């Protein structure tokens, strides 16, 4: 009698010794696994807001003000970033209801532009974008987590990176163990960060009513209007809004995505934008522009000036906020590896889910490993700039796809749609963001990033198109499938 087999979902069949693993035998006899639809509207809002409200609002205000030069212009930058994130997310909401699969940019580019461009994205995403995002947030978490123990000095870099690595590993384990536990962490951390932001806002409002308004007088004096300065300021501000597209990465785990996706976007992002503006006003009510620009941890400086001996509370709150944002990044980032593997653009093992926990644990393990490697030489400011450059390059491509669908495929069912002028405006903004840092102050690093993006073609041709070394990959896949207790997962459509 032949051994039962499991279809790996990419046109190949691997024979497995099912008798070695009773749980896999059960899967083989019944049907493929599917990720559960467990994310409702409240969870969706929590994931968007929780992922966005991470380290950025506690780290980026200083960088925005340094680059743009004046308090008034910095508030304009924060508002512009919120508007851009809102318009972009509305476009993604339409894409998510037309192409109701997980994977966000990757799956949209794949379905619209084809295999090569999609692989270029996932290659850049896996090696640069998501690990850079996770590493930047983890470093922010670590900075705030260790701040109370290094009151009068800068914490050692080794300590910060060890704490950041610990945070990455803990959340990788959580997301591999249970979706509901990850959801609980996201909701809990969002409550903590909302309380922390409320404290900052209320403290600022009280001081404004007491007459602390001198920093808002002649608030646009010294504004830097160079194109590269505006572009870098937007990069730093948009880092705080990163996560506006989080829900599109997990569409297959969202209950009623055609309803909850646009609703969650419309509620979460304007709420975050308003909070960010109020928090920045509070920072400027408490600190002079010079104090704000010289602070490495703005929330801690604010806490020390307003709360006195209780200033350490803001450090803990900021650390928990970054922890929740890192959790959301892992939840969504692991899904991209998972979807790419399911489409044949990553090793087959990454397309599988644990047979009992129904989480994409191999993809999460892979994302964790790359993030830890990026952490070793990681530098926060460079990470933000290169991440933003790469991200907005692909956002422009993705939204061009939405324009194509609107013009060439108007007959496709669209439970939610946006006016065509919105994706056009966001594409123009994305092109500006990609070109702005290069026009006034070209740096060789941006050329390296561009070459890396296009080098994905050199990897695609031999390993994806011509499928070099398939035998070795099949043996490794079978071994890891047995070792990790995972099986292929179907799409939730």
Coordinates of C-alpha atoms in Angstrom, one line a residue:
X1 CA 0.0 0.0 0.0
X2 CA 1.5 3.4 -1.0
X3 CA 2.3 6.0 1.6
X4 CA -0.2 8.9 1.8
X5 CA 1.1 12.3 0.6
X6 CA 0.6 15.9 1.2
X7 CA 0.3 18.5 -1.6
X8 CA 2.7 21.4 -1.0
X9 CA 0.6 23.8 -2.9
X10 CA 3.2 24.6 -5.6
X11 CA 2.6 21.9 -8.1
X12 CA 4.8 19.2 -6.4
X13 CA 3.9 16.3 -4.1
X14 CA 6.2 15.0 -1.4
X15 CA 5.8 11.6 0.2
X16 CA 5.9 11.7 4.0
X17 CA 6.2 8.9 6.5
X18 CA 2.9 9.7 8.1
X19 CA 3.2 6.9 10.6
X20 CA 6.0 8.9 12.2
X21 CA 3.6 11.8 13.0
X22 CA 0.0 10.9 14.0
X23 CA -1.1 14.5 13.8
X24 CA 0.1 14.8 10.2
X25 CA -1.6 11.5 9.4
X26 CA -4.9 13.0 10.6
X27 CA -4.4 16.0 8.3
X28 CA -3.6 13.8 5.3
X29 CA -6.7 11.8 5.7
X30 CA -9.0 14.7 5.9
X31 CA -8.1 17.9 4.2
X32 CA -5.5 20.7 4.0
X33 CA -5.2 23.2 6.9
X34 CA -6.5 26.7 6.7
X35 CA -5.7 29.7 8.8
X36 CA -8.6 30.6 11.0
X37 CA -10.7 33.8 10.5
X38 CA -10.4 35.1 14.1
X39 CA -9.8 38.8 13.6
X40 CA -13.0 40.9 14.1
X41 CA -13.6 44.6 13.8
X42 CA -12.2 45.5 17.3
X43 CA -9.2 43.3 16.7
X44 CA -8.7 44.8 13.2
X45 CA -8.8 48.4 14.6
X46 CA -6.4 47.2 17.4
X47 CA -4.0 45.8 14.9
X48 CA -3.9 48.9 12.7
X49 CA -3.7 51.4 15.6
X50 CA -1.6 49.1 17.7
X51 CA 1.0 48.5 15.0
X52 CA 1.1 52.2 14.0
X53 CA 1.3 53.6 17.5
X54 CA 4.6 52.0 18.4
X55 CA 8.0 53.5 18.7
X56 CA 7.6 56.2 16.1
X57 CA 5.7 58.8 18.1
X58 CA 8.2 58.4 20.9
X59 CA 11.3 58.5 18.6
X60 CA 10.5 60.4 15.4
X61 CA 9.4 63.9 16.7
X62 CA 13.0 64.8 17.3
X63 CA 14.1 63.7 13.8
X64 CA 11.2 65.5 12.1
X65 CA 12.0 68.8 13.8
X66 CA 15.7 68.5 13.2
X67 CA 15.1 68.1 9.4
X68 CA 12.3 70.5 8.9
X69 CA 13.6 73.2 11.2
X70 CA 10.5 74.7 12.9
X71 CA 7.7 73.7 15.2
X72 CA 4.9 74.9 12.9
X73 CA 6.3 73.1 9.9
X74 CA 6.8 69.9 11.9
X75 CA 3.1 69.9 12.8
X76 CA 2.3 70.3 9.1
X77 CA 4.5 67.3 8.3
X78 CA 2.7 65.2 10.9
X79 CA -0.7 66.1 9.5
X80 CA 0.5 65.5 5.9
X81 CA 1.8 62.0 6.9
X82 CA -1.6 61.2 8.5
X83 CA -3.5 62.4 5.4
X84 CA -1.2 60.3 3.1
X85 CA -1.5 57.2 5.3
X86 CA -5.3 57.6 5.3
X87 CA -5.6 58.0 1.6
X88 CA -3.2 55.1 1.0
X89 CA -5.1 52.8 3.3
X90 CA -8.4 53.7 1.6
X91 CA -6.9 52.6 -1.7
X92 CA -5.6 49.4 0.0
X93 CA -9.1 48.8 1.3
X94 CA -10.4 48.6 -2.2
X95 CA -7.6 46.4 -3.3
X96 CA -8.3 44.1 -0.3
X97 CA -11.9 43.7 -1.2
X98 CA -11.1 43.0 -4.9
X99 CA -8.2 40.6 -4.2
X100 CA -9.3 39.1 -0.9
X101 CA -6.1 37.2 -0.2
X102 CA -3.4 37.8 2.5
X103 CA -0.1 39.3 1.5
X104 CA -0.9 43.0 0.8
X105 CA 1.6 44.4 -1.8
X106 CA 3.0 41.0 -2.7
X107 CA -0.3 39.4 -3.6
X108 CA -1.6 42.5 -5.4
X109 CA 1.6 42.9 -7.4
X110 CA 1.5 39.2 -8.2
X111 CA -2.1 39.2 -9.4
X112 CA -1.7 42.4 -11.5
X113 CA 1.9 42.6 -12.7
X114 CA 3.0 39.0 -12.6
X115 CA 5.7 36.8 -11.2
X116 CA 8.9 38.8 -11.7
X117 CA 7.8 42.1 -10.2
X118 CA 6.1 40.2 -7.3
X119 CA 9.3 38.3 -6.6
X120 CA 11.3 41.6 -6.6
X121 CA 9.0 42.8 -3.9
X122 CA 9.0 39.8 -1.7
X123 CA 12.8 39.5 -2.1
X124 CA 13.2 43.1 -0.9
X125 CA 10.5 42.7 1.7
X126 CA 12.0 39.6 3.3
X127 CA 15.6 40.7 3.3
X128 CA 15.2 44.5 3.8
X129 CA 11.8 45.9 4.6
X130 CA 10.2 43.7 7.2
X131 CA 13.4 42.9 9.1
X132 CA 14.4 46.6 9.0
X133 CA 11.0 47.5 10.4
X134 CA 11.1 44.9 13.1
X135 CA 14.7 45.8 14.0
X136 CA 13.9 49.5 14.2
X137 CA 10.9 48.9 16.5
X138 CA 12.8 46.4 18.6
X139 CA 15.7 48.9 19.1
X140 CA 13.2 51.5 20.2
X141 CA 11.6 49.0 22.6
X142 CA 15.0 48.2 24.0
X143 CA 16.0 51.9 24.4
X144 CA 13.0 52.7 26.5
X145 CA 13.0 49.4 28.4
X146 CA 16.6 49.9 29.7
X147 CA 16.3 53.7 30.2
X148 CA 15.2 53.5 33.9
X149 CA 18.3 51.6 34.7
X150 CA 20.7 54.1 33.0
X151 CA 19.2 57.3 34.5
X152 CA 22.1 59.7 33.9
X153 CA 24.0 58.1 31.0
X154 CA 23.5 56.4 27.6
X155 CA 22.8 52.7 27.9
X156 CA 25.5 50.5 26.3
X157 CA 24.8 49.4 22.7
X158 CA 25.3 45.7 23.6
X159 CA 22.7 45.9 26.3
X160 CA 20.2 47.6 24.0
X161 CA 20.7 45.1 21.2
X162 CA 20.4 42.1 23.6
X163 CA 17.1 43.4 25.0
X164 CA 15.9 44.0 21.4
X165 CA 16.9 40.5 20.4
X166 CA 15.0 39.1 23.5
X167 CA 11.9 41.1 22.5
X168 CA 12.0 39.7 18.9
X169 CA 12.4 36.1 20.2
X170 CA 9.6 36.4 22.7
X171 CA 7.1 37.7 20.1
X172 CA 8.2 35.2 17.5
X173 CA 7.3 32.4 20.0
X174 CA 4.0 34.0 20.9
X175 CA 2.9 34.4 17.3
X176 CA 4.0 30.8 16.6
X177 CA 2.0 29.5 19.5
X178 CA -1.4 31.1 19.3
X179 CA -3.2 33.7 17.2
X180 CA -5.5 34.6 20.1
X181 CA -2.6 35.2 22.4
X182 CA -1.0 37.6 19.8
X183 CA -4.4 39.3 19.5
X184 CA -4.6 39.7 23.3
X185 CA -1.1 41.3 23.4
X186 CA -2.1 43.6 20.6
X187 CA -5.3 44.8 22.3
X188 CA -3.6 45.1 25.8
X189 CA -0.6 47.0 24.4
X190 CA -3.0 49.4 22.6
X191 CA -4.8 50.2 25.8
X192 CA -1.5 50.9 27.5
X193 CA -0.3 53.2 24.7
X194 CA -3.6 55.0 24.5
X195 CA -3.3 55.7 28.3
X196 CA 0.3 56.9 27.8
X197 CA -0.7 59.1 24.9
X198 CA -3.7 60.5 26.9
X199 CA -1.4 61.4 29.8
X200 CA 1.0 63.2 27.4
X201 CA -1.9 65.0 25.8
X202 CA -3.7 66.0 29.0
X203 CA -0.4 67.2 30.5
X204 CA 0.3 69.3 27.4
X205 CA -3.2 70.8 27.5
X206 CA -2.9 71.8 31.1
X207 CA 0.4 73.6 30.4
X208 CA -1.1 75.3 27.4
X209 CA -3.9 76.7 29.5
X210 CA -1.3 77.9 32.0
X211 CA 0.2 80.0 29.3
X212 CA 3.1 77.8 28.0
X213 CA 2.6 79.0 24.4
X214 CA 6.0 80.7 23.7
X215 CA 7.1 77.8 21.4
X216 CA 4.2 78.4 19.1
X217 CA 5.0 82.1 18.5
X218 CA 6.5 82.7 15.1
X219 CA 6.4 78.9 14.8
X220 CA 7.5 78.7 11.2
X221 CA 10.7 80.7 11.7
X222 CA 13.7 78.7 10.4
X223 CA 11.7 76.3 8.3
X224 CA 13.9 74.3 5.9
X225 CA 12.3 74.1 2.5
X226 CA 14.9 72.1 0.7
X227 CA 13.3 69.1 -1.1
X228 CA 15.6 66.6 0.5
X229 CA 14.8 67.9 4.0
X230 CA 11.1 67.7 3.4
X231 CA 11.5 64.2 2.0
X232 CA 13.6 63.0 5.0
X233 CA 11.1 64.7 7.4
X234 CA 8.3 62.8 5.7
X235 CA 10.3 59.6 6.0
X236 CA 10.7 60.0 9.7
X237 CA 7.0 61.0 10.2
X238 CA 5.7 58.2 8.0
X239 CA 7.8 55.7 10.1
X240 CA 5.4 56.5 12.9
X241 CA 2.4 55.7 10.6
X242 CA 4.0 52.5 9.4
X243 CA 1.4 49.8 9.8
X244 CA -1.5 51.6 8.0
X245 CA -1.5 48.6 5.6
X246 CA -1.2 45.9 8.3
X247 CA -4.6 44.5 7.9
X248 CA -4.1 43.7 4.2
X249 CA -1.4 41.3 5.2
X250 CA -3.9 39.1 7.1
X251 CA -7.0 39.5 5.0
X252 CA -7.6 35.7 5.1
X253 CA -7.8 35.8 8.9
X254 CA -10.2 38.7 8.9
X255 CA -13.9 38.1 9.5
X256 CA -16.0 39.6 6.8
X257 CA -13.1 41.5 5.1
X258 CA -15.4 43.3 2.6
X259 CA -17.0 45.1 5.6
X260 CA -14.4 45.1 8.4
X261 CA -11.4 46.1 6.3
X262 CA -12.6 49.6 5.2
X263 CA -14.4 50.2 8.5
X264 CA -11.2 49.5 10.5
X265 CA -9.2 51.7 8.3
X266 CA -11.6 54.6 8.4
X267 CA -11.8 54.4 12.3
X268 CA -8.2 53.7 13.1
X269 CA -6.0 55.9 11.0
X270 CA -7.8 59.3 11.5
X271 CA -7.8 58.5 15.3
X272 CA -4.1 57.9 15.2
X273 CA -3.4 61.1 13.2
X274 CA -5.3 63.2 15.7
X275 CA -3.5 61.6 18.7
X276 CA -0.1 62.2 17.0
X277 CA -0.9 65.9 16.4
X278 CA -2.0 66.4 20.0
X279 CA 1.0 64.6 21.3
X280 CA 3.4 66.8 19.3
X281 CA 1.6 69.9 20.5
X282 CA 2.1 68.6 24.1
X283 CA 5.8 68.0 23.5
X284 CA 6.2 71.5 22.2
X285 CA 4.2 72.9 25.2
X286 CA 6.7 71.3 27.6
X287 CA 10.0 71.4 25.7
X288 CA 11.7 74.1 23.7
X289 CA 12.5 73.1 20.1
X290 CA 16.2 72.9 21.1
X291 CA 15.4 70.6 24.0
X292 CA 13.2 68.4 21.8
X293 CA 15.9 68.2 19.0
X294 CA 18.6 67.2 21.5
X295 CA 16.5 64.5 23.2
X296 CA 17.2 60.8 22.4
X297 CA 14.0 59.7 24.1
X298 CA 11.4 62.4 23.8
X299 CA 8.8 60.7 26.0
X300 CA 11.3 60.2 28.9
X301 CA 12.4 63.9 28.6
X302 CA 8.7 64.9 28.7
X303 CA 8.0 62.6 31.7
X304 CA 11.0 63.9 33.7
X305 CA 9.9 67.5 33.1
X306 CA 6.1 67.0 33.8
X307 CA 5.9 64.0 36.1
X308 CA 9.1 64.5 38.0
X309 CA 10.1 61.4 40.0
X310 CA 7.4 59.5 38.2
X311 CA 9.0 60.1 34.8
X312 CA 10.1 56.5 34.6
X313 CA 6.5 55.6 34.0
X314 CA 6.6 57.1 30.5
X315 CA 9.7 55.0 29.7
X316 CA 7.8 51.8 30.6
X317 CA 4.7 52.9 28.7
X318 CA 6.8 53.7 25.6
X319 CA 8.5 50.3 25.8
X320 CA 5.2 48.5 26.0
X321 CA 3.9 50.6 23.1
X322 CA 6.9 49.6 21.0
X323 CA 6.4 45.9 22.1
X324 CA 2.8 46.0 20.8
X325 CA 3.9 47.5 17.5
X326 CA 6.6 44.8 17.2
X327 CA 3.9 42.2 17.8
X328 CA 1.8 43.5 15.0
X329 CA 4.8 43.7 12.7
X330 CA 5.6 40.0 13.4
X331 CA 1.9 39.0 13.0
X332 CA 1.7 40.6 9.5
X333 CA 5.3 40.1 8.3
X334 CA 5.3 36.3 8.9
X335 CA 2.2 36.1 6.7
X336 CA 4.0 37.6 3.7
X337 CA 6.6 34.8 3.7
X338 CA 3.7 32.4 4.2
X339 CA 1.8 33.7 1.1
X340 CA 4.9 34.0 -1.0
X341 CA 5.9 30.4 -0.3
X342 CA 2.4 29.3 -1.1
X343 CA 2.8 30.9 -4.5
X344 CA 6.1 29.3 -5.2
X345 CA 8.4 32.3 -4.5
X346 CA 9.8 31.0 -1.3
X347 CA 10.8 27.5 -0.1
X348 CA 7.8 25.3 0.3
X349 CA 8.2 24.9 4.0
X350 CA 7.3 28.5 4.5
X351 CA 3.9 27.9 3.1
X352 CA 2.9 25.5 5.9
X353 CA 1.0 25.9 9.2
X354 CA 1.4 24.0 12.4
X355 CA -1.1 21.1 12.4
X356 CA -2.4 21.9 15.9
X357 CA -1.9 25.6 16.4
X358 CA -2.8 26.6 12.8
X359 CA -0.1 29.4 12.8
X360 CA 2.5 29.9 10.0
X361 CA 5.4 29.0 12.4
X362 CA 8.0 28.2 9.7
X363 CA 7.5 31.7 8.1
X364 CA 7.7 33.3 11.5
X365 CA 10.9 31.5 12.4
X366 CA 12.4 32.6 9.1
X367 CA 11.4 36.2 9.6
X368 CA 12.9 36.1 13.1
X369 CA 16.2 34.8 11.9
X370 CA 16.6 37.5 9.3
X371 CA 15.5 40.2 11.8
X372 CA 18.2 39.1 14.3
X373 CA 20.8 39.3 11.5
X374 CA 19.8 42.8 10.6
X375 CA 19.9 43.8 14.3
X376 CA 23.6 43.1 14.6
X377 CA 24.8 46.2 12.5
X378 CA 21.4 48.0 13.0
X379 CA 21.4 51.8 13.1
X380 CA 18.0 53.4 13.8
X381 CA 18.1 56.5 11.6
X382 CA 19.6 54.6 8.6
X383 CA 17.0 51.8 9.0
X384 CA 14.1 54.3 8.9
X385 CA 15.4 56.1 5.8
X386 CA 16.2 53.0 3.7
X387 CA 13.0 51.2 4.8
X388 CA 10.9 54.2 3.8
X389 CA 12.7 54.6 0.5
X390 CA 12.1 50.9 -0.4
X391 CA 8.5 50.8 1.0
X392 CA 7.3 53.8 -1.0
X393 CA 8.9 52.5 -4.2
X394 CA 6.6 49.4 -3.9
X395 CA 3.6 51.4 -2.7
X396 CA 3.8 53.4 -5.9
X397 CA 3.8 50.1 -8.0
X398 CA 0.9 48.7 -6.0
X399 CA -1.3 51.7 -6.3
X400 CA -0.5 51.8 -10.1
X401 CA -2.0 48.4 -10.1
X402 CA -5.2 49.7 -8.5
X403 CA -5.4 52.4 -11.3
X404 CA -5.0 49.6 -13.8
X405 CA -7.8 47.6 -12.3
X406 CA -10.1 50.7 -12.2
X407 CA -9.4 51.5 -15.9
X408 CA -9.1 48.0 -17.5
X409 CA -11.1 45.8 -15.1
X410 CA -14.1 48.0 -14.0
X411 CA -16.4 44.9 -14.1
X412 CA -14.6 43.3 -11.1
X413 CA -16.8 43.1 -8.0
X414 CA -15.9 45.9 -5.5
X415 CA -17.7 45.9 -2.2
X416 CA -15.8 49.1 -1.5
X417 CA -14.3 51.6 -3.9
X418 CA -12.5 55.0 -3.8
X419 CA -12.6 57.8 -6.3
X420 CA -9.8 57.4 -8.9
X421 CA -8.3 60.8 -7.9
X422 CA -7.2 59.3 -4.5
X423 CA -4.8 56.7 -5.9
X424 CA -3.4 59.2 -8.4
X425 CA -2.6 61.7 -5.5
X426 CA -1.0 58.9 -3.4
X427 CA 1.1 57.8 -6.4
X428 CA 2.4 61.3 -7.0
X429 CA 3.3 61.5 -3.3
X430 CA 5.1 58.2 -3.4
X431 CA 7.1 59.3 -6.4
X432 CA 8.1 62.4 -4.6
X433 CA 9.1 60.4 -1.5
X434 CA 11.3 58.1 -3.6
X435 CA 13.0 61.0 -5.5
X436 CA 13.1 63.7 -2.8
X437 CA 16.1 62.5 -0.8
X438 CA 18.1 61.9 -4.0
X439 CA 17.4 65.3 -5.8
X440 CA 19.1 67.7 -3.4
X441 CA 21.5 65.4 -1.6
X442 CA 22.2 62.2 -3.5
X443 CA 23.7 59.4 -1.3
X444 CA 25.4 56.3 -2.7
X445 CA 23.4 54.2 -0.2
X446 CA 20.2 54.8 -2.1
X447 CA 21.9 53.5 -5.3
X448 CA 22.8 50.4 -3.4
X449 CA 19.2 49.9 -2.2
X450 CA 17.9 50.4 -5.8
X451 CA 20.4 47.9 -7.2
X452 CA 19.4 45.4 -4.4
X453 CA 15.7 45.8 -5.4
X454 CA 16.4 45.0 -9.0
X455 CA 18.9 42.2 -8.1
X456 CA 15.8 40.1 -7.3
X457 CA 15.6 39.4 -11.0
X458 CA 19.0 37.7 -10.8
X459 CA 17.7 35.4 -8.1
X460 CA 14.3 34.8 -9.8
X461 CA 15.6 33.5 -13.1
X462 CA 17.8 30.5 -11.9
X463 CA 16.0 29.6 -8.6
X464 CA 12.3 30.3 -9.3
X465 CA 11.9 30.2 -13.1
X466 CA 14.4 27.3 -13.8
X467 CA 14.1 25.8 -10.3
X468 CA 17.8 24.9 -9.7
X469 CA 18.6 22.3 -7.0
X470 CA 15.0 21.0 -6.6
X471 CA 16.0 17.7 -5.1
X472 CA 17.9 19.2 -2.2
X473 CA 15.1 21.6 -1.4
X474 CA 12.6 18.7 -1.4
X475 CA 14.7 16.7 1.1
X476 CA 15.1 19.7 3.4
X477 CA 11.3 20.4 3.1
X478 CA 10.3 16.9 4.2
X479 CA 12.8 16.9 7.1
X480 CA 11.6 20.3 8.4
X481 CA 7.9 19.4 7.9
X482 CA 8.3 16.4 10.2
X483 CA 10.5 18.3 12.7
X484 CA 8.2 21.3 13.0
X485 CA 5.0 19.4 12.7
X486 CA 3.6 21.5 9.9
X487 CA 1.4 20.8 6.8
X488 CA 0.3 22.8 3.8
X489 CA -2.4 25.4 4.3
X490 CA -5.2 26.3 1.9
X491 CA -6.3 29.8 1.1
X492 CA -9.2 31.4 3.0
X493 CA -11.1 33.2 0.3

